[in-house]
XYZ file of C-alpha atoms in Angstrom:
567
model
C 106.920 104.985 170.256
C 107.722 104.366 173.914
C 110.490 102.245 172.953
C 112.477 104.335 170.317
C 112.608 107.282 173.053
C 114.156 105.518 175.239
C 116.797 103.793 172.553
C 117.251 106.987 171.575
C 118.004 108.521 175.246
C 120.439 105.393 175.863
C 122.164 106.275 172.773
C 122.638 109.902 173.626
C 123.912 109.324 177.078
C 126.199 107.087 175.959
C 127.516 109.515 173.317
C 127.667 112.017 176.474
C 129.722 109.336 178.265
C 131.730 108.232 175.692
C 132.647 112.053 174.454
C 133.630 113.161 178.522
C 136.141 109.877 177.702
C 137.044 111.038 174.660
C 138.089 114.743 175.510
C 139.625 113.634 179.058
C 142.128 111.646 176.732
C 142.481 114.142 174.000
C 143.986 116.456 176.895
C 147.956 117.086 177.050
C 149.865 115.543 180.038
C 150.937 118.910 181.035
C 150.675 121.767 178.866
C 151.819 125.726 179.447
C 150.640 128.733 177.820
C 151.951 131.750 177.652
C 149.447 134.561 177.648
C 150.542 138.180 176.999
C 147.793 141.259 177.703
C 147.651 144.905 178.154
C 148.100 146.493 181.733
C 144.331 147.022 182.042
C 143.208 143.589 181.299
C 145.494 141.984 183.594
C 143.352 141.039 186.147
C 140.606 139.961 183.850
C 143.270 137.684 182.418
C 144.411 136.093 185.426
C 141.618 135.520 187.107
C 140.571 133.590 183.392
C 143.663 131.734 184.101
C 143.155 130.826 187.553
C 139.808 129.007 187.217
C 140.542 126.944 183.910
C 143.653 125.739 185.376
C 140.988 124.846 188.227
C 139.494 123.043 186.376
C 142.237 121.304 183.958
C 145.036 121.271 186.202
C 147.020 119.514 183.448
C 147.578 123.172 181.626
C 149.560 125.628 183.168
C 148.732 129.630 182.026
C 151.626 132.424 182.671
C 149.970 135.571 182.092
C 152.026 138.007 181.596
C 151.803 142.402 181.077
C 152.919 143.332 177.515
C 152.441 146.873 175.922
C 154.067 145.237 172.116
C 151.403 143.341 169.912
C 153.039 143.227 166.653
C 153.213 139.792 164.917
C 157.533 139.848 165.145
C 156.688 140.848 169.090
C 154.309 138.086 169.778
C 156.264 135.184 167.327
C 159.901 135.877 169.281
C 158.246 135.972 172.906
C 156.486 132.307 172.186
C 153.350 133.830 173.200
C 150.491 131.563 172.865
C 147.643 134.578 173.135
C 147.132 137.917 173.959
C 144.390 139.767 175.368
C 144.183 143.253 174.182
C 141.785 146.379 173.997
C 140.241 147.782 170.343
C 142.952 150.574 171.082
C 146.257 148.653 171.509
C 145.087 146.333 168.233
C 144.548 148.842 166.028
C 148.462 149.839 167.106
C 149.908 146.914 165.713
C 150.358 145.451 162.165
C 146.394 143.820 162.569
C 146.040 142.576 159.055
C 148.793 139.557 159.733
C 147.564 138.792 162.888
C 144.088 136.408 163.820
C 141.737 137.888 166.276
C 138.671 136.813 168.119
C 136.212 139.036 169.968
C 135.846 137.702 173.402
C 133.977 140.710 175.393
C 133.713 144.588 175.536
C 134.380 147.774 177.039
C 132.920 151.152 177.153
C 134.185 154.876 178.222
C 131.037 156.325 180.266
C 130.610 160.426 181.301
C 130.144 160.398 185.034
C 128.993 162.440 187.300
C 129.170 163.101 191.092
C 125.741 161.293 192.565
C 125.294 164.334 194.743
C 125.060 167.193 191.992
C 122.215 169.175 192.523
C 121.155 168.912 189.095
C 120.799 164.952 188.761
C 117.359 164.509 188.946
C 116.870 167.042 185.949
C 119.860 165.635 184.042
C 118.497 162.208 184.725
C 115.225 163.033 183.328
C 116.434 164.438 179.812
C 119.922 162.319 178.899
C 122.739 164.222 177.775
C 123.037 164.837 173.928
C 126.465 164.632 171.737
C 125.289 168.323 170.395
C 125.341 169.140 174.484
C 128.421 167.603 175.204
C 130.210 169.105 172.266
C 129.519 172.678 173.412
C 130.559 171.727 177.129
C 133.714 170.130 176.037
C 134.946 171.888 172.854
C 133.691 175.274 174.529
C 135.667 175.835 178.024
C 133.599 179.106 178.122
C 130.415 177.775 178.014
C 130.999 175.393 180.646
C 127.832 176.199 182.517
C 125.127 173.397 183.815
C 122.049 175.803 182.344
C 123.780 174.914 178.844
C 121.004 172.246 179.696
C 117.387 173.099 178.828
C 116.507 172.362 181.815
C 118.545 174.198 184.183
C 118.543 177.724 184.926
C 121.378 178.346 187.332
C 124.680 179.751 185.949
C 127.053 177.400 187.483
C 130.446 176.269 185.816
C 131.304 172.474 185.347
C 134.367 171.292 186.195
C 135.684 169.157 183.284
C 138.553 166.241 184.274
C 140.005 164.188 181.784
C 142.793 161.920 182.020
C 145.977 162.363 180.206
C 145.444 159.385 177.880
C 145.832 159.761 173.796
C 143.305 156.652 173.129
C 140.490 158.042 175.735
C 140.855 161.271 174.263
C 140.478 160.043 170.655
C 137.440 158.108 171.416
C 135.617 160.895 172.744
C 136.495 163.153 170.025
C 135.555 160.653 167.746
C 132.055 160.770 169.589
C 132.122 164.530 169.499
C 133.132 164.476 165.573
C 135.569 166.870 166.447
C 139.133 167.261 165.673
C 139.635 169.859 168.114
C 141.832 169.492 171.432
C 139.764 169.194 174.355
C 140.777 171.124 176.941
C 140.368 170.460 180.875
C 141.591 169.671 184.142
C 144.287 166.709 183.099
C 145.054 163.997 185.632
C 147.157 161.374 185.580
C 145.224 157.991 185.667
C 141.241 157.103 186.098
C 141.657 156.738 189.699
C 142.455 160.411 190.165
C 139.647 160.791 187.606
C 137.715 159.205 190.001
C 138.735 161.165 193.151
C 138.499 164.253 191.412
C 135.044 164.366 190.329
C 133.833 162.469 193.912
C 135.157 165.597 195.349
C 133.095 168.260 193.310
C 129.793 167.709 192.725
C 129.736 170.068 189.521
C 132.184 167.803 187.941
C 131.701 165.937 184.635
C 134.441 163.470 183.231
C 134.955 160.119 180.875
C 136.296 157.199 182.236
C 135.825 153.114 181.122
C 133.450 151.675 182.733
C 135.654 148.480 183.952
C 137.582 150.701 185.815
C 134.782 152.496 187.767
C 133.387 149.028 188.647
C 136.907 147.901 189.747
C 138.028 151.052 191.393
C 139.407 151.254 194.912
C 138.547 154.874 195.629
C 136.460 154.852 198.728
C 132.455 155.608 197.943
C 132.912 155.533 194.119
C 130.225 152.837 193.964
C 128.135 154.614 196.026
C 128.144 158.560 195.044
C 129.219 158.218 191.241
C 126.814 158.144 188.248
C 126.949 157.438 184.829
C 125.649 160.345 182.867
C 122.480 159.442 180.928
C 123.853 159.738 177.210
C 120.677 160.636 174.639
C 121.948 158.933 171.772
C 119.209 159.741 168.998
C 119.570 163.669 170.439
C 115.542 164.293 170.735
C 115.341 165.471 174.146
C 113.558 162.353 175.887
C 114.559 159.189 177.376
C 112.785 156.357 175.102
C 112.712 153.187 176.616
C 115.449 151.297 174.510
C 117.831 154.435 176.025
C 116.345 153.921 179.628
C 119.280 152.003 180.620
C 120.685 153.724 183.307
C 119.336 152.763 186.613
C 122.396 151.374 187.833
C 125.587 149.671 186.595
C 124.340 146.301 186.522
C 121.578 146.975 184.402
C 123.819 149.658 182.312
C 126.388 146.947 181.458
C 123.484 144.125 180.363
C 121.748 146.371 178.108
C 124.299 149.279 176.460
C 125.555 146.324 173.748
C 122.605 146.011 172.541
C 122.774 149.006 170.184
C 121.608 151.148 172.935
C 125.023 153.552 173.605
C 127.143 155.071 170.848
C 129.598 152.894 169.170
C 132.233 155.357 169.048
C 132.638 154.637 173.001
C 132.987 151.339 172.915
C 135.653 149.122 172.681
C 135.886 145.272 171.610
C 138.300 143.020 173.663
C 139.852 140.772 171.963
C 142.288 137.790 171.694
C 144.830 138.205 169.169
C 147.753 135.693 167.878
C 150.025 135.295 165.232
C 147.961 132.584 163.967
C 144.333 131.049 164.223
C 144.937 128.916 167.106
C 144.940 124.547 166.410
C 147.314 123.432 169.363
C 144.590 121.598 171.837
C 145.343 123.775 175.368
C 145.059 127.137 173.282
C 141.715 125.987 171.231
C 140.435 124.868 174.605
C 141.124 127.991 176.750
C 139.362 130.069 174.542
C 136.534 127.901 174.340
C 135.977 128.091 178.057
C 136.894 132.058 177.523
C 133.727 132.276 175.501
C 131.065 130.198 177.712
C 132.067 129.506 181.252
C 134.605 132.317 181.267
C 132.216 135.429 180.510
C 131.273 135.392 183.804
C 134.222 136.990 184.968
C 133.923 140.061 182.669
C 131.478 141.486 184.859
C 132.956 140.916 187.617
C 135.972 142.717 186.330
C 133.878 145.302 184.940
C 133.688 144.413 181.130
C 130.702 143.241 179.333
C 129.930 139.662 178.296
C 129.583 138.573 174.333
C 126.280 138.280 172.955
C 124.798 135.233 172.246
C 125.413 135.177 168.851
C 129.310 136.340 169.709
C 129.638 133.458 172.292
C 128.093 130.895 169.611
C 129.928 132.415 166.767
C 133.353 131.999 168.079
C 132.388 128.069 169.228
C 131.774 127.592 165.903
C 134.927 128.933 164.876
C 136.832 127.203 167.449
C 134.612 123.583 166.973
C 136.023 123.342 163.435
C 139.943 124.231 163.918
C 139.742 120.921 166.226
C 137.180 118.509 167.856
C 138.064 119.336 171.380
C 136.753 120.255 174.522
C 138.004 119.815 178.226
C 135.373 118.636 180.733
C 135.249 120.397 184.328
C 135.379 117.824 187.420
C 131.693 118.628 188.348
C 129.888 119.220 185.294
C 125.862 119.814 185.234
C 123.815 118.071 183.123
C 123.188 121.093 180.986
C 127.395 121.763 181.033
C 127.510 118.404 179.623
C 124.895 118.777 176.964
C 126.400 121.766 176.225
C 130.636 120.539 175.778
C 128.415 117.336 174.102
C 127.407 119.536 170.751
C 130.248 122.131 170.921
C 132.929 119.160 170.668
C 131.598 116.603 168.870
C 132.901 115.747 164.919
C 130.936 116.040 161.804
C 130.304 112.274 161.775
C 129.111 112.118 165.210
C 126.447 114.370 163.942
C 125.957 112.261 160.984
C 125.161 109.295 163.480
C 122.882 111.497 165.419
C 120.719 112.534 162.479
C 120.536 108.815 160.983
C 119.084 108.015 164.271
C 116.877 111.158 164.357
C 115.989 110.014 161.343
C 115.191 106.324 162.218
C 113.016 107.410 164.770
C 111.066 109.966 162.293
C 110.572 106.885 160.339
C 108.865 105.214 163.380
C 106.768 107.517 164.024
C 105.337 107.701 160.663
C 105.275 104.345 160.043
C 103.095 104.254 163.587
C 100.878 107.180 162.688
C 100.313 105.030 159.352
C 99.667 101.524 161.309
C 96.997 102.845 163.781
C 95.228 105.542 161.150
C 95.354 107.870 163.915
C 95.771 111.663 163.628
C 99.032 112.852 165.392
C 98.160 115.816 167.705
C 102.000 116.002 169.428
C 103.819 116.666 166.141
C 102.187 120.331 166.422
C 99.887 119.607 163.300
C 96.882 121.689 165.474
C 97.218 125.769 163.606
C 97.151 127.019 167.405
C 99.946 125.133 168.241
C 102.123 125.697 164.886
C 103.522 128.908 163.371
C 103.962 129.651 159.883
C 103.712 131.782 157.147
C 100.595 129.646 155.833
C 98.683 130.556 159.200
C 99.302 134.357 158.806
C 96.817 136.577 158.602
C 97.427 138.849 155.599
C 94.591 141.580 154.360
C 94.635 142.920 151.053
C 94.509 147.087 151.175
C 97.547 147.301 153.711
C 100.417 149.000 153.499
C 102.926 146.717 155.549
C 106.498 147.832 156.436
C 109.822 145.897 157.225
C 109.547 146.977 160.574
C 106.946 144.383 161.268
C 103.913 147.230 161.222
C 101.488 148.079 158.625
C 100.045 151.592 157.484
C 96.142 152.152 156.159
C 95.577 155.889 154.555
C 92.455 157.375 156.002
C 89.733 159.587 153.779
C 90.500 162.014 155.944
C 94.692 161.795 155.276
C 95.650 160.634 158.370
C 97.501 157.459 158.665
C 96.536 154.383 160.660
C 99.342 152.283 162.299
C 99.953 148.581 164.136
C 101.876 145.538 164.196
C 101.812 142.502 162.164
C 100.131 139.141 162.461
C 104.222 137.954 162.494
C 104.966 139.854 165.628
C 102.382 139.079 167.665
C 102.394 135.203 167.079
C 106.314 135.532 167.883
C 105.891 137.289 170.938
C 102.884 135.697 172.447
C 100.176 137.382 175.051
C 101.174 141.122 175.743
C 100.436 142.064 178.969
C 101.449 145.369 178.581
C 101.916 148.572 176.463
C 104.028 152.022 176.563
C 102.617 154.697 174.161
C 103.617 157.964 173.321
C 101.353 160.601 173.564
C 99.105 162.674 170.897
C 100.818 165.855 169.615
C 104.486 163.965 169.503
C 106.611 164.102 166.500
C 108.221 160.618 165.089
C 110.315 159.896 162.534
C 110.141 156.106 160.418
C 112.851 154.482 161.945
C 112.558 155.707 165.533
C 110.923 153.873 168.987
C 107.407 154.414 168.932
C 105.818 151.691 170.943
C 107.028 149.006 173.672
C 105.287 145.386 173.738
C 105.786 144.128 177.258
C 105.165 140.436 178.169
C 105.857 139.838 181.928
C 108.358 142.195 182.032
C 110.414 141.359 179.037
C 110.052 143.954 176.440
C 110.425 144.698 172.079
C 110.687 148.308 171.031
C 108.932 148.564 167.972
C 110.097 151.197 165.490
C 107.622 153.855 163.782
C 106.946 152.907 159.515
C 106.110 156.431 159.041
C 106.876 159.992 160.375
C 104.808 162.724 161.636
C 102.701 163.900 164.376
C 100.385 161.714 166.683
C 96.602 162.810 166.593
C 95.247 159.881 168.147
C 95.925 156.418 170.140
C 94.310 152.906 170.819
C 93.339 153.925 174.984
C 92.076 150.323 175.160
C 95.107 148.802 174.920
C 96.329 150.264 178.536
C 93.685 148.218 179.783
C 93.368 145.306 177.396
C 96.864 144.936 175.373
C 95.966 141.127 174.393
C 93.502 143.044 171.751
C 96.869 143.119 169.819
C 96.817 139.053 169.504
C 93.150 138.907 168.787
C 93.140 141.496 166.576
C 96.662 143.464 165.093
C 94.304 144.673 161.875
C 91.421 146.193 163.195
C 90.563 146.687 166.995
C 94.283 146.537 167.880
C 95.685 149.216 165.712
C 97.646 151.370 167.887
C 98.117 154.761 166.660
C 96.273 157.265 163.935
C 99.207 159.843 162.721
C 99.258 163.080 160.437
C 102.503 162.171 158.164
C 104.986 164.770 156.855
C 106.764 162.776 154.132
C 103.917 160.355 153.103
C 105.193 160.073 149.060
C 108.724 159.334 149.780
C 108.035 156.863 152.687
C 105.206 155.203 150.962
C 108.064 153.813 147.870
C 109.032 151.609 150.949
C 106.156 149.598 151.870
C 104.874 146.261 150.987
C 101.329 145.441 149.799
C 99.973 142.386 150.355
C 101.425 139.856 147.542
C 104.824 141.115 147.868
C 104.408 141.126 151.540
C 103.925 137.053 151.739
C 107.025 136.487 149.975
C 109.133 138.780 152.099
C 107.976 137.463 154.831
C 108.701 133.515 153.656
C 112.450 135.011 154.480
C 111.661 135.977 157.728
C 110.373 132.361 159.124
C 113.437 131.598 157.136
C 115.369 133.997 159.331
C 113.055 133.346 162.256
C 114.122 129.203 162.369
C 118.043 130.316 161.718
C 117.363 132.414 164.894
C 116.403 129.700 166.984
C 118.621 127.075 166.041
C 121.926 129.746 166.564
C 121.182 132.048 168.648
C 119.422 130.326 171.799
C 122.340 128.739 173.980
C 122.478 124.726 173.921
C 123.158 124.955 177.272
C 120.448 126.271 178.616
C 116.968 124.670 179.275
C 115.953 127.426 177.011
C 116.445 124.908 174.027
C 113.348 122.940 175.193
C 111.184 125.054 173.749
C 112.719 124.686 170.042
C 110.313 122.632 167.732
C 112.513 122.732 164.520
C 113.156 118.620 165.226
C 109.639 118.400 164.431
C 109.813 118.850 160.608
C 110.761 122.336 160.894
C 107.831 123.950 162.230
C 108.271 126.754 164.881
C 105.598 126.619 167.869
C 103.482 129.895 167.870
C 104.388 132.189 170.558
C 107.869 130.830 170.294
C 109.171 133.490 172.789
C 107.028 133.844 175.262
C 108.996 131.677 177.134
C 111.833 132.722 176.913
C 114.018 134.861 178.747
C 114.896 138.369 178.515
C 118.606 137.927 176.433
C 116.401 135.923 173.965
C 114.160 138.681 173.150
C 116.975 141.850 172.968
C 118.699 138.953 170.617
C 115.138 138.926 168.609
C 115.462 143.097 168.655
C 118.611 143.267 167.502
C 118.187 141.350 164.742
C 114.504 141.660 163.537
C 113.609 144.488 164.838
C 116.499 147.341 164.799
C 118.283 145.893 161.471
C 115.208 147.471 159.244
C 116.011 151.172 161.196
């Protein structure tokens, strides 16, 4: 066993080596591109430029300012790529054009940090219904338009004299109507306008507030807590606001209204195939997301980042290696450069070594205990815990009807095994309305968190109070002592059509490990030592508590798509 680990590390190092060769030939003498973006993105661009010709000083990158992205434009200017906003896409003739989404923008409200309302505005979020009668309705411009102000003072609206800004926050307001308000000429006088008057309200995008030059705009400017399912409260997956760092982590995730966001993207006449180009954006979707927050964009997704190196991997088997890669960095350029029968090789000796195994398990009649075969160290849907008379729900929750009507609500066996030991719970309390669909519970392990949505709607009569002290009750028990809330429903016969019992329950959930092991293999970025905890090599079994050690990207990955895609 000893001995086919290490031929099997040999051979993999010396595919490492032998690849870094490889792609150090495969690069051009000396290459240049010519890359064309809009106004706002040209820093963003150039300092993308700057470090990958760093780092492959054999391509040369003129980036240039361009306000023309039609395909005639771009073909007649021999530009190589272009860098544009949602906005100035949607301008030109998109369908003949290729496009890749390589990082995002929003436009944020902000206020002045020294209104005297803050702390009552922060407390409550802002709703669309709210901003629609401040903006649409000059004469009710008044902060106790809020329910929680009482003092009759105007707001000062700014906005800048920009056709695409203003669309987008129509758009928001689903409103065809003009806004009206103090017009400026750029977002810097945005800026300065509303750090001057602290009863101010404007929109402006959020890479430009983090770029900004005005003096103290960091400091004494806020975001404006948006509410974007317009109850009145600040749930937790909307509690996003503490500052900008955490603001421009979290608001992809589903978390701020789409109609205020904008995709980047990199757009050509067609897909890319010449080496330099493939390359560049390559390094533009790994390595080179760093520099969207610095420049005050937001970075892809995992999903986005692996999505377009998939893309990119099969238009050509390239990748260009930086002078002082990591180990990880070379792992990583390792699998998203290698061809289709380099991974051939690598699974006939993945294979071999299978076979060596086995055929050792077979030659010393010994039971195996690494290869996960132990139910507490495997996870699948044959070591679920299923009970007939459940209602469960895609959500991941089931539902039990009371004698007395009242509905009885927690998670599934599924969830918890996923998740591992929860150290921690957020309720709501008894009296609140919910609606199926809606936030109604946080699972918190070490400070990484899943917002679990309600199966059913109503009003809260009771909750679990021994899960504040003693949330592991969850893992030892999600049917009986760690059901989390009893609630009096309000549309019981129409929600109940959606639920699962327990037969056609199993084979729904056969899908999700299905979904669950596509998840892991996709999602969770080769590069990172995150990968370790992957057991899909052996056999394709998933280790229980699969993400309980891993980090917080990981798990809003695992919300977004098991969680929030049965809302």
């Amino acid at each position: 066993m000893k001995n086919l680990v290490f031929i099997f590390v040999c051979l993999l190092l010396l595919a490492l080596s032998n690849n870094k060769i490889v792609a150090q030939q495969s690069s051009p003498a000396e290459t240049t591109l010519s890359v064309a973006c809009s106004p706002d993105l040209y820093n963003l661009a150039n300092d993308w430029a700057i470090e990958f010709c760093k780092q492959n000083p054999d391509i040369k990158i003129k980036v240039t300012k361009s306000t023309d992205f039609n395909p005639s434009t771009i073909q007649k200017a021999g530009v190589n790529l272009s860098f544009v906003s949602k906005g100035s896409y949607l301008q030109s003739d998109n369908e003949k054009l290729w496009k890749m989404e390589i990082g995002k923008d929003a436009l944020v409200p902000i206020i002045n940090s020294k209104n005297p309302f803050l702390s009552e505005i922060k407390n409550q979020n802002i709703s669309p219904v709210i901003l629609a009668q401040i903006q649409l309705k000059p004469e009710k411009r008044r902060w106790n338009v809020l329910p929680k102000i009482d003092q009759d003072q105007s707001i000062n609206y700014y906005l800048v004299n920009n056709q695409s800004t203003n669309s987008m926050v129509a758009k928001f307001l689903s409103s065809r109507q003009k806004i009206e308000g103090k017009s400026v000429e750029n977002s810097e006088k945005l800026i300065a306008a509303i750090l001057n008057d602290p009863y101010s309200i404007g929109f402006c995008k959020l890479s430009e507030l983090v770029t900004t030059k005005v003096t103290n705009a960091g400091r004494d400017i806020t975001v404006m807590p948006l509410d974007k399912n317009g109850n009145g409260k600040i749930e937790d997956f909307e509690n996003i606001y503490y500052d900008l760092s955490t603001y421009t982590d979290k608001a992809w995730m589903g978390r701020f209204p789409k109609e205020l966001t904008n995709n980047i993207y990199s757009i050509a006449s067609q897909a890319p195939v010449n080496q330099s180009e493939v390359a560049f954006l390559q390094w533009i979707s790994s390595q080179g997301q760093q520099f969207l927050n610095k420049n005050g964009y937001s970075a892809l997704v995992l999903k986005e980042k692996q999505s377009n190196l998939l893309e990119l991997g099969h238009q050509k088997d390239f990748v260009i290696v930086s002078d002082n890669p990591t180990l990880f960095s070379k792992i990583g350029g390792f699998f998203a450069s290698i061809s289709t029968s380099l991974y051939v090789f690598m699974a006939f000796i993945l294979l071999l070594i299978i076979v060596g195994i086995t055929m050792n398990i077979v030659s010393k009649d010994k039971t195996v205990t690494h290869l996960n075969t132990d139910s507490s160290e495997i996870f699948s849907e044959n070591t679920l815990d299923v009970p007939n008379g459940l209602f469960f729900d895609k959500t991941h929750t089931w539902v039990f009807l009371e004698k007395s009507g009242t509905v009885r609500i927690g998670i599934d066996d599924f969830l918890q095994h996923v998740i591992g030991s929860i150290t921690k719970v957020k309720l709501k309390n008894p009296g609140e309305l919910v609606k199926k669909g809606e936030p109604i519970l946080s699972l918190i392990q070490n400070g990484k968190q899943l917002c679990i949505n309600s199966p059913v709607s109503g009003r809260i009569s009771d909750y679990n109070d021994t899960l504040i002290d003693t949330p592991s009750t969850i893992n030892r028990s999600p049917y009986s002592k760690g059901w989390v809330y009893l609630i009096e429903p309000t549309n019981w016969l129409r929600e109940i059509q959606f639920y699962q019992m327990a037969e056609k329950y199993n084979e729904w959930i056969k899908n999700e490990f299905l979904r669950l092991k596509d998840f892991l293999a996709t999602t969770i970025n080769i590069k990172s030592h995150e990968s370790a905890y992957m057991v899909l090599q052996d056999g394709g079994l998933i280790k229980d508590n699969v993400l309980a050690n891993l980090g917080p990207e990981v798990w809003e990955e695992f919300q977004t798509n098991f969680v929030d895609t049965m809302k």
